[in-house]
Short mmCIF file of C-alpha atoms in Angstrom, two decimals:
data_model
loop_
_atom_site.label_atom_id
_atom_site.label_comp_id
_atom_site.label_asym_id
_atom_site.label_seq_id
_atom_site.Cartn_x
_atom_site.Cartn_y
_atom_site.Cartn_z
CA UNK A 1 70.37 87.41 38.21
CA UNK A 2 68.54 90.16 40.06
CA UNK A 3 68.05 93.26 37.93
CA UNK A 4 69.42 96.47 39.44
CA UNK A 5 70.00 100.01 38.25
CA UNK A 6 73.74 99.24 38.09
CA UNK A 7 73.02 96.40 35.68
CA UNK A 8 70.91 98.73 33.57
CA UNK A 9 73.78 101.20 33.36
CA UNK A 10 76.14 98.45 32.21
CA UNK A 11 73.71 97.33 29.51
CA UNK A 12 73.12 100.89 28.31
CA UNK A 13 76.88 101.56 28.18
CA UNK A 14 77.49 98.40 26.16
CA UNK A 15 74.76 99.25 23.67
CA UNK A 16 76.05 102.80 23.35
CA UNK A 17 79.53 101.47 22.57
CA UNK A 18 78.07 99.46 19.74
CA UNK A 19 76.12 102.33 18.31
CA UNK A 20 72.80 100.93 19.48
CA UNK A 21 72.09 103.76 21.88
CA UNK A 22 69.72 105.09 19.24
CA UNK A 23 67.86 101.80 19.46
CA UNK A 24 67.79 100.89 23.14
CA UNK A 25 67.43 103.34 26.00
CA UNK A 26 65.54 103.56 29.24
CA UNK A 27 61.79 103.74 28.52
CA UNK A 28 60.59 107.28 28.12
CA UNK A 29 57.65 109.04 26.56
CA UNK A 30 58.29 110.81 23.26
CA UNK A 31 58.56 114.56 23.29
CA UNK A 32 55.58 116.56 22.18
CA UNK A 33 55.78 118.15 18.78
CA UNK A 34 57.16 116.79 15.55
CA UNK A 35 56.81 113.07 14.97
CA UNK A 36 60.21 112.97 13.26
CA UNK A 37 63.69 114.13 14.05
CA UNK A 38 64.42 116.13 10.90
CA UNK A 39 67.49 115.91 8.70
CA UNK A 40 68.34 118.20 5.78
CA UNK A 41 68.14 115.71 2.90
CA UNK A 42 68.90 118.11 0.08
CA UNK A 43 65.64 117.42 -1.69
CA UNK A 44 66.08 113.63 -1.49
CA UNK A 45 62.88 111.70 -2.18
CA UNK A 46 61.53 108.98 0.09
CA UNK A 47 62.93 105.59 -0.89
CA UNK A 48 60.16 103.28 -2.11
CA UNK A 49 60.73 99.55 -1.63
CA UNK A 50 59.36 97.63 -4.60
CA UNK A 51 60.46 95.67 -7.67
CA UNK A 52 62.15 98.79 -9.01
CA UNK A 53 64.51 99.22 -6.05
CA UNK A 54 64.93 95.67 -4.66
CA UNK A 55 67.07 92.92 -6.15
CA UNK A 56 65.01 90.53 -8.26
CA UNK A 57 65.61 87.53 -5.99
CA UNK A 58 63.92 89.45 -3.15
CA UNK A 59 61.19 91.34 -5.00
CA UNK A 60 59.79 88.16 -6.63
CA UNK A 61 58.31 86.28 -3.67
CA UNK A 62 57.33 83.30 -5.85
CA UNK A 63 60.96 82.51 -6.75
CA UNK A 64 62.24 82.28 -3.15
CA UNK A 65 65.88 82.22 -2.09
CA UNK A 66 68.24 80.33 0.20
CA UNK A 67 68.41 81.57 3.78
CA UNK A 68 71.48 83.81 4.04
CA UNK A 69 73.80 83.08 6.96
CA UNK A 70 76.92 85.21 7.39
CA UNK A 71 79.54 85.47 10.14
CA UNK A 72 81.35 88.75 10.83
CA UNK A 73 84.38 89.55 12.97
CA UNK A 74 83.92 92.60 15.20
CA UNK A 75 86.74 95.12 15.66
CA UNK A 76 86.91 98.14 17.93
CA UNK A 77 88.33 101.61 17.22
CA UNK A 78 91.86 100.25 17.61
CA UNK A 79 91.18 97.45 15.08
CA UNK A 80 91.44 94.82 17.81
CA UNK A 81 89.19 91.79 17.21
CA UNK A 82 86.66 91.61 20.03
CA UNK A 83 84.36 88.80 18.93
CA UNK A 84 82.00 87.59 16.22
CA UNK A 85 78.41 88.21 15.14
CA UNK A 86 76.20 85.96 13.04
CA UNK A 87 73.53 87.48 10.82
CA UNK A 88 70.98 85.40 8.92
CA UNK A 89 67.77 86.17 7.06
CA UNK A 90 65.24 84.20 5.10
CA UNK A 91 61.63 83.76 4.03
CA UNK A 92 59.06 82.51 6.57
CA UNK A 93 55.28 82.27 6.77
CA UNK A 94 53.62 83.58 9.93
CA UNK A 95 49.84 83.19 10.32
CA UNK A 96 49.46 83.09 6.56
CA UNK A 97 51.57 86.23 6.02
CA UNK A 98 54.83 86.20 4.05
CA UNK A 99 57.64 87.58 6.22
CA UNK A 100 61.38 88.01 6.09
CA UNK A 101 63.03 86.93 9.34
CA UNK A 102 66.30 88.54 10.40
CA UNK A 103 68.28 86.82 13.16
CA UNK A 104 71.40 88.24 14.84
CA UNK A 105 73.76 87.06 17.58
CA UNK A 106 76.35 89.20 19.36
CA UNK A 107 79.45 88.35 21.41
CA UNK A 108 80.65 91.95 21.91
CA UNK A 109 80.10 94.43 23.50
CA UNK A 110 77.38 92.29 25.04
CA UNK A 111 76.11 88.74 24.65
CA UNK A 112 72.77 88.90 22.93
CA UNK A 113 70.51 87.78 20.14
CA UNK A 114 67.66 89.36 18.26
CA UNK A 115 64.83 88.44 15.90
CA UNK A 116 63.06 90.84 13.57
CA UNK A 117 60.09 89.90 11.38
CA UNK A 118 59.18 92.24 8.52
CA UNK A 119 56.77 92.09 5.61
CA UNK A 120 58.51 90.13 2.84
CA UNK A 121 57.34 92.52 0.14
CA UNK A 122 57.81 96.04 1.48
CA UNK A 123 60.03 95.32 4.55
CA UNK A 124 57.68 97.11 6.94
CA UNK A 125 58.34 95.77 10.47
CA UNK A 126 55.97 93.51 12.39
CA UNK A 127 57.80 92.46 15.55
CA UNK A 128 61.29 92.88 17.00
CA UNK A 129 62.76 91.06 20.01
CA UNK A 130 66.16 91.64 21.63
CA UNK A 131 67.54 89.39 24.39
CA UNK A 132 70.60 90.38 26.44
CA UNK A 133 72.54 87.78 28.43
CA UNK A 134 75.30 87.80 31.03
CA UNK A 135 78.48 85.71 30.80
CA UNK A 136 77.58 83.63 27.75
CA UNK A 137 80.49 82.03 25.92
CA UNK A 138 78.60 80.48 22.99
CA UNK A 139 75.42 82.16 21.77
CA UNK A 140 74.69 79.18 19.51
CA UNK A 141 74.09 76.91 22.50
CA UNK A 142 72.83 79.34 25.13
CA UNK A 143 70.07 77.99 27.39
CA UNK A 144 70.25 80.58 30.17
CA UNK A 145 67.43 83.02 30.79
CA UNK A 146 68.19 86.47 29.35
CA UNK A 147 69.06 89.30 31.71
CA UNK A 148 66.74 91.59 29.75
CA UNK A 149 64.20 91.12 26.97
CA UNK A 150 62.95 94.01 24.84
CA UNK A 151 60.00 93.58 22.48
CA UNK A 152 58.47 95.97 19.95
CA UNK A 153 55.30 95.22 18.00
CA UNK A 154 54.13 97.40 15.12
CA UNK A 155 50.45 98.23 14.54
CA UNK A 156 49.81 100.63 11.66
CA UNK A 157 51.04 103.99 13.05
CA UNK A 158 51.65 102.73 16.60
CA UNK A 159 54.47 100.81 18.29
CA UNK A 160 53.90 98.81 21.49
CA UNK A 161 57.08 98.34 23.55
CA UNK A 162 57.72 95.97 26.44
CA UNK A 163 60.81 95.57 28.60
CA UNK A 164 61.22 92.56 30.90
CA UNK A 165 64.10 92.46 33.38
CA UNK A 166 64.07 89.86 36.11
CA UNK A 167 60.74 90.01 37.91
CA UNK A 168 59.81 93.43 36.62
CA UNK A 169 58.40 94.66 33.34
CA UNK A 170 57.30 97.90 31.73
CA UNK A 171 54.94 98.63 28.84
CA UNK A 172 54.62 101.75 26.70
CA UNK A 173 53.53 102.84 23.24
CA UNK A 174 54.07 105.72 20.85
CA UNK A 175 53.26 106.85 17.32
CA UNK A 176 55.44 106.35 14.26
CA UNK A 177 55.23 107.11 10.51
CA UNK A 178 53.43 104.22 8.79
CA UNK A 179 56.25 103.75 6.24
CA UNK A 180 59.08 103.71 8.77
CA UNK A 181 61.50 100.80 9.08
CA UNK A 182 62.83 99.37 12.33
CA UNK A 183 66.30 100.62 13.25
CA UNK A 184 67.56 97.04 13.45
CA UNK A 185 66.70 96.22 9.85
CA UNK A 186 69.10 98.64 8.15
CA UNK A 187 71.43 95.70 7.46
CA UNK A 188 68.54 93.86 5.82
CA UNK A 189 67.58 96.94 3.81
CA UNK A 190 71.01 97.41 2.22
CA UNK A 191 71.29 93.64 1.62
CA UNK A 192 68.16 93.68 -0.52
CA UNK A 193 68.58 96.94 -2.44
CA UNK A 194 69.55 96.94 -6.11
CA UNK A 195 72.41 99.41 -5.81
CA UNK A 196 72.63 99.78 -9.61
CA UNK A 197 69.18 101.43 -9.56
CA UNK A 198 69.66 103.41 -6.36
CA UNK A 199 69.79 107.21 -6.81
CA UNK A 200 72.67 109.22 -5.29
CA UNK A 201 70.43 110.35 -2.41
CA UNK A 202 67.25 108.99 -0.86
CA UNK A 203 65.33 109.59 2.35
CA UNK A 204 64.50 106.71 4.69
CA UNK A 205 62.13 106.79 7.68
CA UNK A 206 63.45 104.79 10.64
CA UNK A 207 61.93 104.03 14.05
CA UNK A 208 64.06 103.26 17.12
CA UNK A 209 61.33 101.58 19.18
CA UNK A 210 63.06 101.25 22.54
CA UNK A 211 64.03 104.90 22.59
CA UNK A 212 60.62 106.07 21.33
CA UNK A 213 62.24 107.99 18.49
CA UNK A 214 61.49 108.36 14.78
CA UNK A 215 64.23 109.43 12.42
CA UNK A 216 64.44 110.80 8.90
CA UNK A 217 67.75 109.44 7.59
CA UNK A 218 69.66 110.29 4.44
CA UNK A 219 70.73 107.27 2.36
CA UNK A 220 73.63 108.06 0.02
CA UNK A 221 74.94 105.89 -2.80
CA UNK A 222 78.62 106.88 -2.78
CA UNK A 223 79.64 104.75 -5.76
CA UNK A 224 81.96 101.77 -6.20
CA UNK A 225 84.83 100.90 -3.87
CA UNK A 226 87.07 97.88 -3.45
CA UNK A 227 87.11 96.49 0.09
CA UNK A 228 88.64 93.47 1.80
CA UNK A 229 86.81 90.70 3.60
CA UNK A 230 88.42 88.90 6.55
CA UNK A 231 90.09 86.50 4.11
CA UNK A 232 92.08 89.45 2.67
CA UNK A 233 90.41 89.05 -0.74
CA UNK A 234 89.08 92.08 -2.60
CA UNK A 235 85.41 92.67 -3.36
CA UNK A 236 83.90 95.24 -5.73
CA UNK A 237 81.24 96.92 -3.61
CA UNK A 238 78.74 99.72 -3.57
CA UNK A 239 79.38 102.10 -0.67
CA UNK A 240 76.13 103.13 1.04
CA UNK A 241 75.95 105.62 3.90
CA UNK A 242 73.03 106.28 6.24
CA UNK A 243 73.24 109.66 7.98
CA UNK A 244 71.16 110.51 11.04
CA UNK A 245 71.24 113.69 13.10
CA UNK A 246 74.01 112.54 15.43
CA UNK A 247 75.61 109.45 13.84
CA UNK A 248 76.37 107.64 10.58
CA UNK A 249 76.45 104.04 9.42
CA UNK A 250 78.46 102.83 6.40
CA UNK A 251 77.85 99.64 4.41
CA UNK A 252 79.83 98.04 1.60
CA UNK A 253 77.64 95.68 -0.47
CA UNK A 254 78.82 93.41 -3.29
CA UNK A 255 77.83 94.67 -6.73
CA UNK A 256 77.45 91.17 -8.12
CA UNK A 257 75.72 88.06 -6.81
CA UNK A 258 75.34 86.97 -4.09
CA UNK A 259 75.29 90.69 -3.15
CA UNK A 260 76.49 90.21 0.41
CA UNK A 261 77.30 92.95 2.90
CA UNK A 262 81.09 92.61 3.03
CA UNK A 263 81.75 95.27 5.66
CA UNK A 264 79.85 97.79 7.75
CA UNK A 265 80.48 100.21 10.60
CA UNK A 266 78.18 100.80 13.58
CA UNK A 267 79.27 103.31 16.18
CA UNK A 268 82.94 102.69 16.93
CA UNK A 269 82.82 99.08 15.72
CA UNK A 270 83.62 97.55 12.34
CA UNK A 271 82.03 94.32 11.13
CA UNK A 272 83.92 92.43 8.40
CA UNK A 273 82.65 89.31 6.64
CA UNK A 274 84.58 86.23 7.72
CA UNK A 275 82.47 83.27 6.64
CA UNK A 276 79.46 82.60 4.44
CA UNK A 277 77.42 79.71 5.87
CA UNK A 278 74.63 80.06 3.31
CA UNK A 279 76.05 77.18 1.27
CA UNK A 280 79.40 75.36 0.93
CA UNK A 281 80.67 77.81 -1.67
CA UNK A 282 83.79 79.84 -0.75
CA UNK A 283 83.51 83.35 0.60
CA UNK A 284 84.95 84.73 -2.67
CA UNK A 285 83.11 83.69 -5.86
CA UNK A 286 85.04 82.41 -8.87
CA UNK A 287 87.39 85.04 -10.20
CA UNK A 288 88.11 84.92 -13.91
CA UNK A 289 90.25 88.05 -13.98
CA UNK A 290 93.37 87.90 -16.13
CA UNK A 291 95.23 89.41 -13.20
CA UNK A 292 94.63 86.15 -11.34
CA UNK A 293 96.63 84.16 -13.89
CA UNK A 294 94.19 83.57 -16.72
CA UNK A 295 91.85 80.95 -15.28
CA UNK A 296 89.00 80.67 -12.81
CA UNK A 297 90.26 79.98 -9.29
CA UNK A 298 88.48 79.74 -5.96
CA UNK A 299 89.72 81.35 -2.76
CA UNK A 300 88.81 80.06 0.69
CA UNK A 301 89.33 81.65 4.10
CA UNK A 302 92.62 79.85 4.60
CA UNK A 303 93.98 80.66 1.19
CA UNK A 304 93.78 79.36 -2.34
CA UNK A 305 92.05 76.10 -3.20
#
């Protein structure tokens, strides 16, 4: 497919619809002045990622953990189901360095896949790649060449960005705070946090590499809520909200193991957990509540087992 400005507009519109406009935009140089877009955080302190704030299975690198693999249904503003997304993350070694690898696939509003590698201990980003395809029915078996490929590599306080589209490519770089996270790893961040130890308000530094922007976001722990997964079963979750200058993201994370993200909102879209492919266990862990009838029972996507 030959890359044209019209195609670029379509891609940008699709990403904007998904709330990724803060992540991907046409290459531009950052504005002079402040390195960060500021946000009144009400005295919130910078969130430190260590054994005090991360779940034990993630803070202890020697123990390891199974690769998480979760499938979400995607709904638009009208609650219509528009497709699925698969998110997975796990421990990998790259050139002798311990990393966490986050993989994502998208069916809507565009066909795409991404890979993000971050430091396994402090989650600082190393490299992010996003591939966007045209007319792909099954991202699991795609062999076509992507319509666009965006790559961001992190070097201390610098980010090197490359965009490849067809026969053309662009390269740029800009500065970022050394403790900033990649915009695409917010899902990974909330998946690994120990919400029981999280203060009501924290500050998080976030870099959107393809837009050349650095953000200071407010992370709020809004307490416990009961939410439904796609199987219509209830989950006791911690409600976390990330507030930026011009948008918000909400995440509902299980309070007990396996501490999955059950639901989250990005832009006008809602992602709801449909299937856990991490292991053959059901999406809902054993429930020993007396309200269930006095005994442990397992619930699968199609109903009760």
